[in-house]
């Protein structure tokens, strides 16, 4: 990593940016996950909501950057359980409930889709569940209703795309209007999987249109794993920011598809370029775009909590690097058409070793300099593995499942 002199002013900017940089953790990132070919189990994996909240609280305690946890309604809330009890439990672990993710994808009725399904029963089930999710969000004071649909078709001619689109727009308008005033509807897109011929919200363009149709409090959510190979994600980010239509991110990394690898593990420069566009937008407009930064990873094989801490550390590093670009100097180079000079300016920031700076920020916040190391030294994962193995035994839970 390049040794680069960081000025006191830059240091101040980075500290301020880090103070404001919060990234939400997904409750599902702490549980055993797998592929359609099977699961590999971890003794320390969370299997109750309490475990997930505990683990998210631990990551927050180590990094000081994750005060909220995203929940998937069906996976995290039991029928009849009070959402307020969950909120209290989260508070016990020093965190709050963040975005609410309705689950309109796994029940049998959703075989042909949810809001887009030709089956009125499926449409109704999706609406009822999403309205219930809004109520949960209202109770726990969540700021986001995050909608991702598995809707789509597998074969040409399978269904009427025009009818599906009309149903979807109507449903999202209704959800938007039912949300409390402080809530934002996030519309997530994905070009493939689980549907393989067409998905009903395939890309940012249609997510934008859908959000516009839904109402003023609807914005687009960019999941970095949901693009076709070679897509310039930072350009999408810039367009959405300029249009005031970017709501937030689901971060993860991929090599081939929606691989759910940990953020920045394959292409950290791509994440830097996203943060760079956000910093550029802030410089130009003087506005805070108020983005919901979220992690969305299922990282199957890495130890769950460790991978999450590593992710947050990586996110903070890349975010800090993006603050080092001298925007005025960059503008001068750009106006002269100095392509190499401008690119070198970005690379220089990217290649700066910000670990000492991040360490100093952590020290100022009474945190350990290297949260991954802290976790590894603490022995807490082994402790949790023992506890959860015993809990599973007592509850008669066997870690066994096969998708294939
Ligand atoms: C779908 O691939 C997705 O990105 C959505 O955000 C879901 O909520 C999440 O993954 C579930 O793993
Ligand atoms: Mn996602």
mmCIF file of N, CA and C in Angstrom, residues 3-88:
data_model
loop_
_atom_site.group_PDB
_atom_site.id
_atom_site.type_symbol
_atom_site.label_atom_id
_atom_site.label_comp_id
_atom_site.label_asym_id
_atom_site.label_seq_id
_atom_site.Cartn_x
_atom_site.Cartn_y
_atom_site.Cartn_z
ATOM 1 N N UNK A 3 2.530 4.720 0.717
ATOM 2 C CA UNK A 3 2.679 5.611 1.883
ATOM 3 C C UNK A 3 2.333 6.999 1.363
ATOM 4 N N UNK A 4 1.315 7.602 1.899
ATOM 5 C CA UNK A 4 0.867 8.884 1.365
ATOM 6 C C UNK A 4 0.650 9.795 2.536
ATOM 7 N N UNK A 5 1.066 11.025 2.377
ATOM 8 C CA UNK A 5 0.905 11.937 3.494
ATOM 9 C C UNK A 5 -0.549 12.412 3.540
ATOM 10 N N UNK A 6 -1.179 12.203 4.681
ATOM 11 C CA UNK A 6 -2.566 12.629 4.822
ATOM 12 C C UNK A 6 -2.572 13.923 5.644
ATOM 13 N N UNK A 7 -3.145 14.973 5.091
ATOM 14 C CA UNK A 7 -3.140 16.260 5.800
ATOM 15 C C UNK A 7 -4.099 16.224 6.994
ATOM 16 N N UNK A 8 -3.916 17.193 7.888
ATOM 17 C CA UNK A 8 -4.783 17.245 9.077
ATOM 18 C C UNK A 8 -6.228 17.471 8.641
ATOM 19 N N UNK A 9 -6.390 18.291 7.614
ATOM 20 C CA UNK A 9 -7.747 18.559 7.124
ATOM 21 C C UNK A 9 -8.384 17.270 6.584
ATOM 22 N N UNK A 10 -7.598 16.511 5.826
ATOM 23 C CA UNK A 10 -8.119 15.240 5.283
ATOM 24 C C UNK A 10 -8.472 14.293 6.415
ATOM 25 N N UNK A 11 -7.599 14.290 7.423
ATOM 26 C CA UNK A 11 -7.855 13.417 8.569
ATOM 27 C C UNK A 11 -9.187 13.803 9.228
ATOM 28 N N UNK A 12 -9.398 15.098 9.372
ATOM 29 C CA UNK A 12 -10.650 15.569 9.970
ATOM 30 C C UNK A 12 -11.850 15.137 9.121
ATOM 31 N N UNK A 13 -11.696 15.285 7.792
ATOM 32 C CA UNK A 13 -12.787 14.889 6.876
ATOM 33 C C UNK A 13 -13.108 13.402 7.007
ATOM 34 N N UNK A 14 -12.041 12.602 7.063
ATOM 35 C CA UNK A 14 -12.249 11.149 7.150
ATOM 36 C C UNK A 14 -12.931 10.799 8.476
ATOM 37 N N UNK A 15 -12.485 11.391 9.555
ATOM 38 C CA UNK A 15 -13.095 11.121 10.863
ATOM 39 C C UNK A 15 -14.582 11.473 10.840
ATOM 40 N N UNK A 16 -14.886 12.634 10.257
ATOM 41 C CA UNK A 16 -16.281 13.071 10.220
ATOM 42 C C UNK A 16 -17.108 12.095 9.370
ATOM 43 N N UNK A 17 -16.525 11.702 8.238
ATOM 44 C CA UNK A 17 -17.236 10.768 7.350
ATOM 45 C C UNK A 17 -17.456 9.430 8.060
ATOM 46 N N UNK A 18 -16.433 8.965 8.767
ATOM 47 C CA UNK A 18 -16.580 7.683 9.475
ATOM 48 C C UNK A 18 -17.604 7.777 10.603
ATOM 49 N N UNK A 19 -17.647 8.934 11.248
ATOM 50 C CA UNK A 19 -18.659 9.113 12.312
ATOM 51 C C UNK A 19 -20.062 8.894 11.735
ATOM 52 N N UNK A 20 -20.262 9.350 10.506
ATOM 53 C CA UNK A 20 -21.602 9.265 9.912
ATOM 54 C C UNK A 20 -21.834 7.978 9.133
ATOM 55 N N UNK A 21 -20.810 7.161 8.981
ATOM 56 C CA UNK A 21 -20.956 5.955 8.147
ATOM 57 C C UNK A 21 -21.474 4.776 8.970
ATOM 58 N N UNK A 22 -22.739 4.460 8.742
ATOM 59 C CA UNK A 22 -23.349 3.331 9.455
ATOM 60 C C UNK A 22 -23.800 2.317 8.407
ATOM 61 N N UNK A 23 -23.591 1.071 8.701
ATOM 62 C CA UNK A 23 -23.965 0.035 7.730
ATOM 63 C C UNK A 23 -24.785 -1.051 8.432
ATOM 64 N N UNK A 24 -25.947 -1.327 7.867
ATOM 65 C CA UNK A 24 -26.890 -2.266 8.501
ATOM 66 C C UNK A 24 -26.510 -3.715 8.200
ATOM 67 N N UNK A 25 -26.693 -4.572 9.197
ATOM 68 C CA UNK A 25 -26.363 -5.990 9.017
ATOM 69 C C UNK A 25 -27.626 -6.782 8.736
ATOM 70 N N UNK A 26 -27.536 -7.846 7.941
ATOM 71 C CA UNK A 26 -28.723 -8.659 7.682
ATOM 72 C C UNK A 26 -28.850 -9.776 8.716
ATOM 73 N N UNK A 27 -30.026 -9.924 9.301
ATOM 74 C CA UNK A 27 -30.193 -10.985 10.298
ATOM 75 C C UNK A 27 -29.862 -12.340 9.677
ATOM 76 N N UNK A 28 -30.167 -12.485 8.378
ATOM 77 C CA UNK A 28 -29.974 -13.781 7.711
ATOM 78 C C UNK A 28 -28.496 -14.098 7.483
ATOM 79 N N UNK A 29 -27.614 -13.140 7.682
ATOM 80 C CA UNK A 29 -26.182 -13.381 7.493
ATOM 81 C C UNK A 29 -25.540 -14.097 8.667
ATOM 82 N N UNK A 30 -26.312 -14.336 9.740
ATOM 83 C CA UNK A 30 -25.739 -15.002 10.911
ATOM 84 C C UNK A 30 -26.207 -16.451 11.046
ATOM 85 N N UNK A 31 -27.151 -16.817 10.193
ATOM 86 C CA UNK A 31 -27.721 -18.175 10.280
ATOM 87 C C UNK A 31 -27.050 -19.087 9.256
ATOM 88 N N UNK A 32 -27.205 -20.386 9.438
ATOM 89 C CA UNK A 32 -26.698 -21.338 8.451
ATOM 90 C C UNK A 32 -27.388 -21.085 7.114
ATOM 91 N N UNK A 33 -26.595 -21.032 6.071
ATOM 92 C CA UNK A 33 -27.179 -20.857 4.732
ATOM 93 C C UNK A 33 -26.490 -21.840 3.803
ATOM 94 N N UNK A 34 -26.994 -21.933 2.608
ATOM 95 C CA UNK A 34 -26.363 -22.855 1.681
ATOM 96 C C UNK A 34 -26.672 -22.501 0.260
ATOM 97 N N UNK A 35 -26.464 -23.447 -0.590
ATOM 98 C CA UNK A 35 -26.844 -23.297 -1.988
ATOM 99 C C UNK A 35 -27.947 -24.311 -2.231
ATOM 100 N N UNK A 36 -28.434 -24.383 -3.468
ATOM 101 C CA UNK A 36 -29.482 -25.376 -3.711
ATOM 102 C C UNK A 36 -28.926 -26.800 -3.668
ATOM 103 N N UNK A 37 -27.605 -26.927 -3.510
ATOM 104 C CA UNK A 37 -27.017 -28.265 -3.441
ATOM 105 C C UNK A 37 -26.824 -28.752 -2.010
ATOM 106 N N UNK A 38 -27.029 -27.857 -1.061
ATOM 107 C CA UNK A 38 -26.898 -28.302 0.329
ATOM 108 C C UNK A 38 -26.349 -27.203 1.216
ATOM 109 N N UNK A 39 -26.286 -27.528 2.502
ATOM 110 C CA UNK A 39 -25.773 -26.563 3.478
ATOM 111 C C UNK A 39 -24.588 -27.171 4.199
ATOM 112 N N UNK A 40 -23.630 -26.311 4.566
ATOM 113 C CA UNK A 40 -22.575 -26.756 5.477
ATOM 114 C C UNK A 40 -22.795 -26.006 6.777
ATOM 115 N N UNK A 41 -22.838 -26.730 7.859
ATOM 116 C CA UNK A 41 -23.275 -26.121 9.116
ATOM 117 C C UNK A 41 -22.116 -25.611 9.961
ATOM 118 N N UNK A 42 -22.429 -24.612 10.757
ATOM 119 C CA UNK A 42 -21.440 -24.072 11.698
ATOM 120 C C UNK A 42 -22.031 -24.157 13.105
ATOM 121 N N UNK A 43 -21.274 -24.707 14.041
ATOM 122 C CA UNK A 43 -21.830 -24.837 15.400
ATOM 123 C C UNK A 43 -22.219 -23.494 16.013
ATOM 124 N N UNK A 44 -21.509 -22.407 15.631
ATOM 125 C CA UNK A 44 -21.811 -21.099 16.252
ATOM 126 C C UNK A 44 -22.893 -20.331 15.494
ATOM 127 N N UNK A 45 -23.437 -20.917 14.416
ATOM 128 C CA UNK A 45 -24.444 -20.182 13.633
ATOM 129 C C UNK A 45 -25.686 -19.908 14.476
ATOM 130 N N UNK A 46 -26.288 -18.757 14.233
ATOM 131 C CA UNK A 46 -27.497 -18.366 14.971
ATOM 132 C C UNK A 46 -28.675 -19.194 14.477
ATOM 133 N N UNK A 47 -29.564 -19.582 15.399
ATOM 134 C CA UNK A 47 -30.777 -20.242 14.918
ATOM 135 C C UNK A 47 -32.046 -19.686 15.564
ATOM 136 N N UNK A 48 -31.889 -18.641 16.358
ATOM 137 C CA UNK A 48 -33.076 -17.933 16.854
ATOM 138 C C UNK A 48 -32.871 -16.448 16.585
ATOM 139 N N UNK A 49 -33.957 -15.708 16.659
ATOM 140 C CA UNK A 49 -33.829 -14.267 16.458
ATOM 141 C C UNK A 49 -32.935 -13.660 17.540
ATOM 142 N N UNK A 50 -33.051 -14.202 18.752
ATOM 143 C CA UNK A 50 -32.210 -13.683 19.842
ATOM 144 C C UNK A 50 -30.725 -13.847 19.500
ATOM 145 N N UNK A 51 -30.380 -15.026 18.942
ATOM 146 C CA UNK A 51 -28.976 -15.233 18.539
ATOM 147 C C UNK A 51 -28.560 -14.190 17.512
ATOM 148 N N UNK A 52 -29.442 -13.982 16.527
ATOM 149 C CA UNK A 52 -29.088 -13.059 15.437
ATOM 150 C C UNK A 52 -28.882 -11.648 15.982
ATOM 151 N N UNK A 53 -29.754 -11.258 16.908
ATOM 152 C CA UNK A 53 -29.623 -9.923 17.488
ATOM 153 C C UNK A 53 -28.349 -9.838 18.333
ATOM 154 N N UNK A 54 -28.055 -10.922 19.033
ATOM 155 C CA UNK A 54 -26.823 -10.964 19.814
ATOM 156 C C UNK A 54 -25.621 -10.772 18.899
ATOM 157 N N UNK A 55 -25.601 -11.520 17.800
ATOM 158 C CA UNK A 55 -24.437 -11.499 16.903
ATOM 159 C C UNK A 55 -24.289 -10.135 16.226
ATOM 160 N N UNK A 56 -25.432 -9.564 15.835
ATOM 161 C CA UNK A 56 -25.382 -8.231 15.219
ATOM 162 C C UNK A 56 -24.886 -7.209 16.239
ATOM 163 N N UNK A 57 -25.326 -7.377 17.490
ATOM 164 C CA UNK A 57 -24.884 -6.480 18.560
ATOM 165 C C UNK A 57 -23.379 -6.595 18.787
ATOM 166 N N UNK A 58 -22.882 -7.808 18.669
ATOM 167 C CA UNK A 58 -21.443 -8.039 18.851
ATOM 168 C C UNK A 58 -20.647 -7.347 17.736
ATOM 169 N N UNK A 59 -21.117 -7.479 16.516
ATOM 170 C CA UNK A 59 -20.420 -6.824 15.382
ATOM 171 C C UNK A 59 -20.435 -5.305 15.582
ATOM 172 N N UNK A 60 -21.563 -4.801 16.056
ATOM 173 C CA UNK A 60 -21.656 -3.360 16.313
ATOM 174 C C UNK A 60 -20.683 -2.942 17.421
ATOM 175 N N UNK A 61 -20.619 -3.763 18.472
ATOM 176 C CA UNK A 61 -19.725 -3.424 19.588
ATOM 177 C C UNK A 61 -18.262 -3.402 19.128
ATOM 178 N N UNK A 62 -17.921 -4.278 18.202
ATOM 179 C CA UNK A 62 -16.532 -4.347 17.739
ATOM 180 C C UNK A 62 -16.177 -3.261 16.733
ATOM 181 N N UNK A 63 -17.171 -2.830 15.954
ATOM 182 C CA UNK A 63 -16.870 -1.894 14.854
ATOM 183 C C UNK A 63 -17.416 -0.487 15.083
ATOM 184 N N UNK A 64 -18.412 -0.360 15.933
ATOM 185 C CA UNK A 64 -19.040 0.941 16.182
ATOM 186 C C UNK A 64 -19.752 1.487 14.956
ATOM 187 N N UNK A 65 -20.120 0.616 14.010
ATOM 188 C CA UNK A 65 -20.673 1.122 12.748
ATOM 189 C C UNK A 65 -21.985 0.466 12.331
ATOM 190 N N UNK A 66 -22.529 -0.409 13.180
ATOM 191 C CA UNK A 66 -23.703 -1.176 12.742
ATOM 192 C C UNK A 66 -24.838 -1.117 13.766
ATOM 193 N N UNK A 67 -25.448 0.039 13.935
ATOM 194 C CA UNK A 67 -26.464 0.161 14.996
ATOM 195 C C UNK A 67 -27.807 -0.488 14.659
ATOM 196 N N UNK A 68 -27.987 -0.944 13.409
ATOM 197 C CA UNK A 68 -29.283 -1.542 13.059
ATOM 198 C C UNK A 68 -29.112 -2.898 12.382
ATOM 199 N N UNK A 69 -30.166 -3.694 12.483
ATOM 200 C CA UNK A 69 -30.155 -5.011 11.829
ATOM 201 C C UNK A 69 -31.418 -5.153 10.972
ATOM 202 N N UNK A 70 -31.218 -5.601 9.736
ATOM 203 C CA UNK A 70 -32.353 -5.812 8.829
ATOM 204 C C UNK A 70 -33.019 -7.135 9.167
ATOM 205 N N UNK A 71 -34.334 -7.163 9.116
ATOM 206 C CA UNK A 71 -35.032 -8.422 9.414
ATOM 207 C C UNK A 71 -35.875 -8.877 8.234
ATOM 208 N N UNK A 72 -35.966 -10.186 8.101
ATOM 209 C CA UNK A 72 -36.827 -10.812 7.096
ATOM 210 C C UNK A 72 -38.043 -11.298 7.870
ATOM 211 N N UNK A 73 -39.216 -10.748 7.573
ATOM 212 C CA UNK A 73 -40.372 -10.962 8.445
ATOM 213 C C UNK A 73 -40.642 -12.439 8.715
ATOM 214 N N UNK A 74 -40.680 -13.233 7.665
ATOM 215 C CA UNK A 74 -41.040 -14.629 7.866
ATOM 216 C C UNK A 74 -39.973 -15.425 8.627
ATOM 217 N N UNK A 75 -38.729 -15.057 8.414
ATOM 218 C CA UNK A 75 -37.647 -15.806 9.050
ATOM 219 C C UNK A 75 -37.409 -15.353 10.490
ATOM 220 N N UNK A 76 -37.825 -14.139 10.819
ATOM 221 C CA UNK A 76 -37.454 -13.570 12.122
ATOM 222 C C UNK A 76 -38.608 -13.338 13.099
ATOM 223 N N UNK A 77 -39.824 -13.219 12.594
ATOM 224 C CA UNK A 77 -40.948 -12.941 13.495
ATOM 225 C C UNK A 77 -41.896 -14.126 13.523
ATOM 226 N N UNK A 78 -42.256 -14.536 14.732
ATOM 227 C CA UNK A 78 -43.210 -15.653 14.831
ATOM 228 C C UNK A 78 -44.610 -15.078 14.966
ATOM 229 N N UNK A 79 -45.603 -15.788 14.415
ATOM 230 C CA UNK A 79 -47.013 -15.406 14.554
ATOM 231 C C UNK A 79 -47.317 -15.103 16.014
ATOM 232 N N UNK A 80 -47.988 -14.040 16.260
ATOM 233 C CA UNK A 80 -48.458 -13.751 17.609
ATOM 234 C C UNK A 80 -47.411 -13.115 18.506
ATOM 235 N N UNK A 81 -46.154 -13.085 18.060
ATOM 236 C CA UNK A 81 -45.087 -12.495 18.871
ATOM 237 C C UNK A 81 -45.139 -10.977 18.719
ATOM 238 N N UNK A 82 -44.950 -10.270 19.807
ATOM 239 C CA UNK A 82 -45.032 -8.815 19.724
ATOM 240 C C UNK A 82 -43.756 -8.233 19.116
ATOM 241 N N UNK A 83 -43.884 -7.416 18.080
ATOM 242 C CA UNK A 83 -42.689 -6.782 17.503
ATOM 243 C C UNK A 83 -41.954 -5.922 18.532
ATOM 244 N N UNK A 84 -42.735 -5.428 19.510
ATOM 245 C CA UNK A 84 -42.102 -4.578 20.522
ATOM 246 C C UNK A 84 -41.142 -5.376 21.401
ATOM 247 N N UNK A 85 -41.491 -6.668 21.608
ATOM 248 C CA UNK A 85 -40.596 -7.533 22.387
ATOM 249 C C UNK A 85 -39.274 -7.673 21.621
ATOM 250 N N UNK A 86 -39.378 -7.779 20.300
ATOM 251 C CA UNK A 86 -38.171 -7.890 19.472
ATOM 252 C C UNK A 86 -37.353 -6.609 19.548
ATOM 253 N N UNK A 87 -38.066 -5.501 19.513
ATOM 254 C CA UNK A 87 -37.380 -4.205 19.607
ATOM 255 C C UNK A 87 -36.613 -4.109 20.939
ATOM 256 N N UNK A 88 -37.285 -4.569 22.013
ATOM 257 C CA UNK A 88 -36.645 -4.529 23.341
ATOM 258 C C UNK A 88 -35.412 -5.440 23.382
#
